[in-house]
Amino acid sequence: MATKPLSLKPKSEKMKLKSLLLRYYPPGIMLEYEKHGELKTKSIDLLELGPSTDVSALVEEIQKAEPLITASRTEQVRLLVQRLQAKLGQHINHIFYLFKVLRAHILPLTNVALNKSGSCDKIATGSFDKTCKLWSAETGKCYHTFRGHTAEIVCLSFNPQSTLVATGSMDTTAKLWDIQSGEEVFTLTGHLAEIISLSFDTSGNRIITGSFDHTVIVWDTATARKVHTLIGHCAEISSAVFNWDCSLILTGSMDKTCMLWDATNGKCVATLTGHDDEILDSCFDYAGKLFATASADGAARVYETATRKCIAKLEGHEGEISKISFNPQGNRLLTGSSDKTARIWDATTGQCLQVLEGHTDEIFSCAFNYKGNIVITGSKDNTCRIWC
């Protein structure tokens, strides 16, 4: 009599956990596993983890939700969560000192960005000369010059995998470039005015562009097709970003408001007012619990995402704030201003902790690296400064 092997799964179909890795910002555990003989990764996000979290209860929850984590892995997961918890409890008051000055382009700089990976060895700069350059943060060597835009590049961003750089231009297009080859991958066309802001989602599968045509477009990075067009602001867009889990999009506008949008359907869920002048930048913290806005009125505001309440006002700059970003830990904010300084702030109290001085013209761009221990500032004085 013939046997029925239908209930037996071939060995190649089984999923086998190979290793567990920590991800500090935002907190999570990365799982490397084998399926069909292929190595894959997935993440367990622990965005709610805090100093008072019950670790044993959390580990139990993780095991219930994730079949790959068997009883034999309990102690390892517990130790990883404890390490994450300890790391989150460290709020070191890092003082930044000038490390290096990059003199980047012949014509003025318009934007700077650090690559997202832990190694953080690359800096991208955009310029009025219509090019984007890729640099080594360590040596200052130029890896690539990306040419193809027909007008100034005004915004740029690395994808989370650090395989692509996206550039947005006054020629109304955005372009995706391959970091290794230096070649153009896609051109995104559809806006009716210059692209002033762009940002990838956490997976790198989508990118959003904000334009002076008052709209924001969500694109698929694999096909260069439009997914949504966000229509609602009544003036130029200044910024557009995803939160960590890609459920929300935050936009800032010259109409003095910022809006929160449902990223799955492109509908507006909240409009926030309060600034006396144009909003020039906005950002989420890594966990998406807070977001911040920077304005031409010289102040910045911090809001709770869940309640949409303003919890802090950052006041002290003597000119408009053109750029704002959280550190990876979510407890500090960095701002760049036309008063030629960048400032480090406590994100919950609004207290100014440090003023970074030295640029001789307005600062239009600034960012933390992945670990939060390096700051980069870009200025109209045509230099890019690295602080650590």
Coordinates of C-alpha atoms in Angstrom, one line a residue:
M1 CA 0.0 0.0 0.0
A2 CA 1.4 3.4 -1.0
T3 CA 2.3 5.8 1.8
K4 CA 1.0 9.4 1.9
P5 CA 3.9 11.8 2.4
L6 CA 1.6 14.8 1.9
S7 CA 1.7 15.8 5.6
L8 CA 5.5 15.8 5.7
K9 CA 7.1 19.1 4.8
P10 CA 10.3 18.9 2.7
K11 CA 13.3 19.9 4.8
S12 CA 14.0 22.9 2.6
E13 CA 10.7 24.5 3.5
K14 CA 11.5 24.6 7.2
M15 CA 12.5 27.9 8.7
K16 CA 15.7 27.7 10.8
L17 CA 16.8 30.5 13.0
K18 CA 20.5 31.2 12.5
S19 CA 21.3 34.2 14.7
L20 CA 19.8 37.1 16.7
L21 CA 21.2 40.6 16.4
L22 CA 20.5 43.8 18.3
R23 CA 19.2 47.0 16.7
Y24 CA 19.7 49.9 19.0
Y25 CA 17.9 52.7 17.1
P26 CA 15.0 52.3 17.1
P27 CA 15.1 49.4 19.6
G28 CA 14.5 45.9 18.2
I29 CA 15.9 42.4 17.5
M30 CA 16.9 41.3 14.1
L31 CA 16.4 37.6 13.2
E32 CA 18.5 35.9 10.6
Y33 CA 16.9 32.7 9.4
E34 CA 17.0 30.2 6.6
K35 CA 14.0 29.4 4.5
H36 CA 14.1 27.3 1.3
G37 CA 17.9 27.2 1.7
E38 CA 18.0 31.0 1.5
L39 CA 19.2 33.4 4.2
K40 CA 16.5 36.0 5.2
T41 CA 16.0 38.6 7.9
K42 CA 13.1 40.0 9.8
S43 CA 12.8 42.4 12.7
I44 CA 10.9 42.4 16.0
D45 CA 10.3 46.1 16.8
L46 CA 10.4 47.0 20.5
L47 CA 9.4 50.7 20.2
E48 CA 7.6 50.7 23.5
L49 CA 10.6 49.3 25.4
G50 CA 11.6 51.6 28.3
P51 CA 13.7 51.5 31.6
S52 CA 10.6 50.3 33.5
T53 CA 9.5 47.5 31.1
D54 CA 9.0 44.1 32.6
V55 CA 11.6 42.1 30.6
S56 CA 10.2 38.6 31.5
A57 CA 6.7 39.5 30.4
L58 CA 8.1 41.1 27.2
V59 CA 10.1 38.0 26.3
E60 CA 7.0 35.8 26.9
E61 CA 5.1 38.1 24.5
I62 CA 7.9 37.8 21.9
Q63 CA 7.9 34.0 22.1
K64 CA 4.1 33.8 21.6
A65 CA 4.2 36.1 18.6
E66 CA 7.3 34.7 16.9
P67 CA 7.5 30.9 16.2
L68 CA 11.2 31.1 15.3
I69 CA 12.0 32.0 18.9
T70 CA 11.8 28.6 20.7
A71 CA 12.3 27.9 24.5
S72 CA 16.0 27.2 23.9
R73 CA 16.4 30.8 22.9
T74 CA 14.6 32.4 25.9
E75 CA 17.7 33.3 27.9
Q76 CA 19.5 34.8 24.8
V77 CA 16.4 36.9 24.0
R78 CA 16.2 38.0 27.7
L79 CA 19.9 39.1 27.6
L80 CA 19.4 41.0 24.4
V81 CA 16.3 42.9 25.7
Q82 CA 18.2 43.7 28.9
R83 CA 21.1 45.1 26.8
L84 CA 18.7 47.2 24.8
Q85 CA 17.0 48.4 28.0
A86 CA 20.4 49.4 29.5
K87 CA 21.3 51.3 26.3
L88 CA 18.1 53.2 26.3
G89 CA 18.7 54.3 29.9
Q90 CA 22.0 55.9 28.9
H91 CA 21.4 59.6 28.2
I92 CA 25.0 60.8 27.9
N93 CA 25.4 64.5 27.5
H94 CA 27.8 64.4 24.5
I95 CA 29.6 67.6 23.8
F96 CA 30.5 68.0 20.1
Y97 CA 33.8 69.5 18.8
L98 CA 34.8 70.4 15.3
F99 CA 36.5 67.4 13.6
K100 CA 36.8 68.2 9.9
V101 CA 35.8 70.9 7.3
L102 CA 34.8 69.7 3.8
R103 CA 35.0 72.3 1.0
A104 CA 32.7 70.6 -1.3
H105 CA 31.5 72.3 -4.5
I106 CA 32.6 75.4 -6.5
L107 CA 29.0 76.8 -6.3
P108 CA 27.1 77.0 -3.0
L109 CA 25.9 73.8 -1.2
T110 CA 22.2 73.2 -0.9
N111 CA 22.0 70.1 1.3
V112 CA 24.0 67.4 3.1
A113 CA 23.2 63.9 4.3
L114 CA 25.0 61.0 6.1
N115 CA 24.4 57.4 5.0
K116 CA 22.1 55.5 7.3
S117 CA 24.1 52.3 7.9
G118 CA 26.1 51.8 11.2
S119 CA 29.4 52.3 9.4
C120 CA 28.4 55.8 8.4
D121 CA 31.4 56.4 6.1
K122 CA 29.6 58.4 3.4
I123 CA 28.3 61.9 3.0
A124 CA 26.3 63.2 0.1
T125 CA 26.2 66.9 -0.9
G126 CA 24.0 68.7 -3.3
S127 CA 24.8 71.9 -5.0
F128 CA 23.7 74.9 -7.2
D129 CA 26.1 73.3 -9.8
K130 CA 23.3 70.7 -10.5
T131 CA 25.4 67.8 -9.2
C132 CA 25.4 65.6 -6.2
K133 CA 28.8 64.4 -4.8
L134 CA 29.4 61.3 -2.6
W135 CA 32.3 61.7 -0.1
S136 CA 34.1 59.6 2.5
A137 CA 33.5 61.0 6.0
E138 CA 36.9 59.7 7.1
T139 CA 39.2 60.9 4.4
G140 CA 37.2 63.6 2.5
K141 CA 37.8 61.7 -0.8
C142 CA 35.1 62.1 -3.4
Y143 CA 33.7 58.7 -4.6
H144 CA 31.2 59.9 -7.3
T145 CA 29.8 63.0 -8.9
F146 CA 26.2 62.4 -10.0
R147 CA 25.3 64.4 -13.1
G148 CA 21.9 64.6 -14.9
H149 CA 19.7 67.2 -13.3
T150 CA 19.2 70.3 -15.4
A151 CA 18.8 72.7 -12.4
E152 CA 20.0 73.0 -8.8
I153 CA 19.8 70.0 -6.5
V154 CA 18.0 71.2 -3.4
C155 CA 17.3 68.0 -1.4
L156 CA 18.8 64.5 -1.0
S157 CA 18.6 61.4 1.0
F158 CA 20.1 57.9 1.4
N159 CA 17.9 54.8 1.4
P160 CA 18.1 52.8 4.7
Q161 CA 20.2 50.1 3.0
S162 CA 22.7 52.8 1.8
T163 CA 22.5 51.4 -1.7
L164 CA 20.8 54.4 -3.3
V165 CA 20.9 58.2 -3.0
A166 CA 17.9 60.2 -4.1
T167 CA 18.2 63.8 -5.3
G168 CA 15.4 66.4 -5.7
S169 CA 15.8 69.3 -8.0
M170 CA 14.4 72.6 -9.2
D171 CA 14.0 70.9 -12.6
T172 CA 10.8 69.3 -11.0
T173 CA 12.2 65.8 -11.0
A174 CA 13.8 63.5 -8.5
K175 CA 16.4 60.9 -9.4
L176 CA 17.6 57.7 -7.7
W177 CA 21.3 56.9 -8.1
D178 CA 23.3 53.7 -7.5
I179 CA 25.9 54.3 -4.8
Q180 CA 28.3 51.6 -6.0
S181 CA 28.3 52.3 -9.8
G182 CA 27.4 56.0 -9.7
E183 CA 24.7 55.4 -12.3
E184 CA 21.2 56.8 -12.5
V185 CA 18.5 54.2 -11.7
F186 CA 15.2 56.1 -12.1
T187 CA 13.9 59.6 -12.8
L188 CA 10.6 60.4 -11.0
T189 CA 8.5 62.8 -13.0
G190 CA 5.1 64.2 -12.1
H191 CA 5.5 67.4 -10.0
L192 CA 4.7 70.7 -11.6
A193 CA 7.3 72.7 -9.6
E194 CA 10.6 72.2 -7.9
I195 CA 11.0 69.3 -5.5
I196 CA 12.1 70.7 -2.1
S197 CA 12.0 67.6 0.1
L198 CA 12.4 63.8 -0.2
S199 CA 12.5 60.9 2.2
F200 CA 12.6 57.1 2.0
D201 CA 10.4 54.9 4.2
T202 CA 12.0 52.4 6.6
S203 CA 12.1 49.5 4.1
G204 CA 13.4 51.6 1.3
N205 CA 10.4 50.4 -0.9
R206 CA 8.8 53.9 -1.0
I207 CA 10.0 57.5 -1.3
I208 CA 8.0 60.7 -0.8
T209 CA 8.7 64.0 -2.6
G210 CA 7.4 67.4 -1.5
S211 CA 7.1 70.2 -4.0
F212 CA 6.4 73.9 -4.5
D213 CA 3.3 72.7 -6.4
H214 CA 1.7 72.3 -2.9
T215 CA 1.6 68.5 -3.2
V216 CA 3.4 65.4 -1.9
I217 CA 3.8 62.3 -4.0
V218 CA 4.4 58.8 -2.6
W219 CA 6.4 56.6 -5.1
D220 CA 7.3 53.0 -5.4
T221 CA 11.1 52.8 -5.6
A222 CA 11.1 49.5 -7.5
T223 CA 8.9 50.7 -10.4
A224 CA 9.1 54.6 -10.1
R225 CA 5.3 54.6 -10.1
K226 CA 3.1 56.9 -8.1
V227 CA 1.3 55.3 -5.1
H228 CA -0.5 58.4 -3.6
T229 CA -0.7 62.1 -4.2
L230 CA -1.3 64.0 -0.9
I231 CA -3.4 67.2 -1.6
G232 CA -4.3 69.6 1.2
H233 CA -1.7 72.2 1.9
C234 CA -2.5 75.7 0.4
A235 CA 1.2 76.7 -0.1
E236 CA 4.6 75.2 -1.0
I237 CA 5.7 72.1 0.8
S238 CA 8.9 72.3 2.8
S239 CA 9.2 68.8 4.2
A240 CA 7.7 65.3 4.0
V241 CA 8.8 62.3 6.1
F242 CA 7.5 58.8 7.1
N243 CA 7.4 57.6 10.7
W244 CA 9.2 54.4 11.6
D245 CA 6.4 51.9 11.0
C246 CA 5.4 53.8 7.8
S247 CA 1.8 54.2 9.0
L248 CA 2.0 58.1 9.0
I249 CA 3.5 60.8 6.9
L250 CA 4.3 64.2 8.3
T251 CA 4.4 67.3 6.0
G252 CA 5.4 70.9 6.7
S253 CA 4.4 73.8 4.5
M254 CA 4.8 77.5 3.8
D255 CA 1.2 77.8 4.8
K256 CA 2.4 77.8 8.5
T257 CA 0.9 74.3 9.2
C258 CA 2.0 70.8 9.4
M259 CA -0.2 67.8 8.5
L260 CA -0.3 64.2 9.5
W261 CA -1.5 61.7 6.8
D262 CA -2.5 58.1 6.8
A263 CA 0.3 56.5 4.7
T264 CA -1.9 53.6 3.6
N265 CA -4.7 55.6 2.0
G266 CA -3.2 59.1 1.6
K267 CA -5.9 60.8 3.7
C268 CA -5.1 63.7 6.1
V269 CA -5.7 62.8 9.8
A270 CA -4.6 66.0 11.5
T271 CA -3.6 69.6 10.8
L272 CA -1.5 71.4 13.4
T273 CA -1.2 75.2 13.7
G274 CA 0.8 77.4 16.1
H275 CA 3.8 78.8 14.3
D276 CA 3.7 82.5 13.3
D277 CA 5.5 82.0 10.0
E278 CA 6.3 79.3 7.4
I279 CA 7.3 75.8 8.5
L280 CA 10.6 75.1 6.9
D281 CA 11.3 71.5 8.2
S282 CA 9.7 68.7 10.2
C283 CA 10.8 65.3 11.5
F284 CA 9.7 62.2 13.6
D285 CA 11.9 60.7 16.3
Y286 CA 13.0 57.1 15.4
A287 CA 10.2 55.5 17.3
G288 CA 7.6 57.8 15.9
K289 CA 6.3 58.8 19.4
L290 CA 7.3 62.5 18.9
F291 CA 7.6 64.8 16.0
A292 CA 9.1 68.3 15.6
T293 CA 8.6 71.4 13.4
A294 CA 11.0 74.2 12.6
S295 CA 9.9 77.6 11.4
A296 CA 10.9 80.9 9.9
D297 CA 9.6 82.4 13.1
G298 CA 12.9 81.3 14.7
A299 CA 11.3 78.7 17.0
A300 CA 10.8 74.9 16.9
R301 CA 8.1 72.8 18.5
V302 CA 7.9 69.3 19.7
Y303 CA 4.6 67.3 19.7
E304 CA 3.4 63.9 21.0
T305 CA 2.3 61.9 17.9
A306 CA -0.5 60.1 19.8
T307 CA -2.1 63.2 21.4
R308 CA -0.8 65.8 18.9
K309 CA -0.1 68.1 21.9
C310 CA 2.9 70.5 21.9
I311 CA 5.2 69.4 24.7
A312 CA 8.1 71.8 24.2
K313 CA 9.1 75.0 22.4
L314 CA 12.7 75.5 21.4
E315 CA 13.5 79.2 21.5
G316 CA 16.9 80.9 21.2
H317 CA 17.9 81.1 17.6
E318 CA 18.2 84.7 16.2
G319 CA 17.0 83.7 12.7
E320 CA 14.8 81.3 10.9
I321 CA 15.4 77.5 11.6
S322 CA 15.7 75.7 8.3
K323 CA 16.5 72.2 9.5
I324 CA 15.6 70.0 12.5
S325 CA 16.3 66.4 13.3
F326 CA 16.2 64.0 16.3
N327 CA 19.2 62.0 17.5
P328 CA 18.7 58.2 17.3
Q329 CA 18.0 58.0 21.0
G330 CA 15.1 60.5 20.6
N331 CA 16.1 62.6 23.6
R332 CA 18.0 65.4 21.7
L333 CA 17.2 67.7 18.8
L334 CA 19.5 69.4 16.3
T335 CA 18.6 72.6 14.6
G336 CA 20.3 74.7 11.9
S337 CA 19.6 78.4 11.4
S338 CA 20.2 81.4 9.3
D339 CA 21.9 82.9 12.4
K340 CA 25.0 80.8 11.3
T341 CA 24.7 78.4 14.3
A342 CA 23.4 74.9 14.9
R343 CA 22.0 74.0 18.4
I344 CA 21.6 70.8 20.4
W345 CA 18.4 70.8 22.5
D346 CA 16.8 68.6 25.1
A347 CA 13.7 67.2 23.3
T348 CA 11.4 67.0 26.2
T349 CA 12.2 70.2 28.1
G350 CA 13.2 72.5 25.2
Q351 CA 16.4 73.5 26.9
C352 CA 19.4 74.5 24.7
L353 CA 22.4 72.3 25.6
Q354 CA 25.0 73.4 23.1
V355 CA 25.6 76.0 20.4
L356 CA 27.8 74.9 17.4
E357 CA 29.5 78.0 16.1
G358 CA 32.1 78.6 13.4
H359 CA 30.2 78.8 10.1
T360 CA 30.4 82.2 8.4
D361 CA 27.0 82.1 6.7
E362 CA 23.6 80.6 7.3
I363 CA 23.3 76.9 8.0
F364 CA 20.6 75.2 5.9
S365 CA 21.3 71.5 6.7
C366 CA 22.3 69.4 9.7
A367 CA 22.0 65.8 10.8
F368 CA 23.1 63.2 13.3
N369 CA 24.8 60.0 12.3
Y370 CA 23.3 56.5 13.1
K371 CA 24.8 56.4 16.6
G372 CA 24.1 60.0 17.5
N373 CA 27.8 60.8 18.2
I374 CA 28.6 62.7 15.0
V375 CA 26.9 65.8 13.7
I376 CA 27.2 67.2 10.2
T377 CA 26.3 70.8 9.3
G378 CA 26.1 72.4 5.8
S379 CA 26.3 76.1 5.2
K380 CA 26.0 78.8 2.5
D381 CA 29.7 79.6 3.4
N382 CA 30.2 76.6 1.1
T383 CA 31.6 74.3 3.8
C384 CA 30.4 71.1 5.4
R385 CA 31.5 70.7 9.0
I386 CA 31.8 67.4 10.8
W387 CA 31.5 67.5 14.6
C388 CA 32.2 64.7 17.0

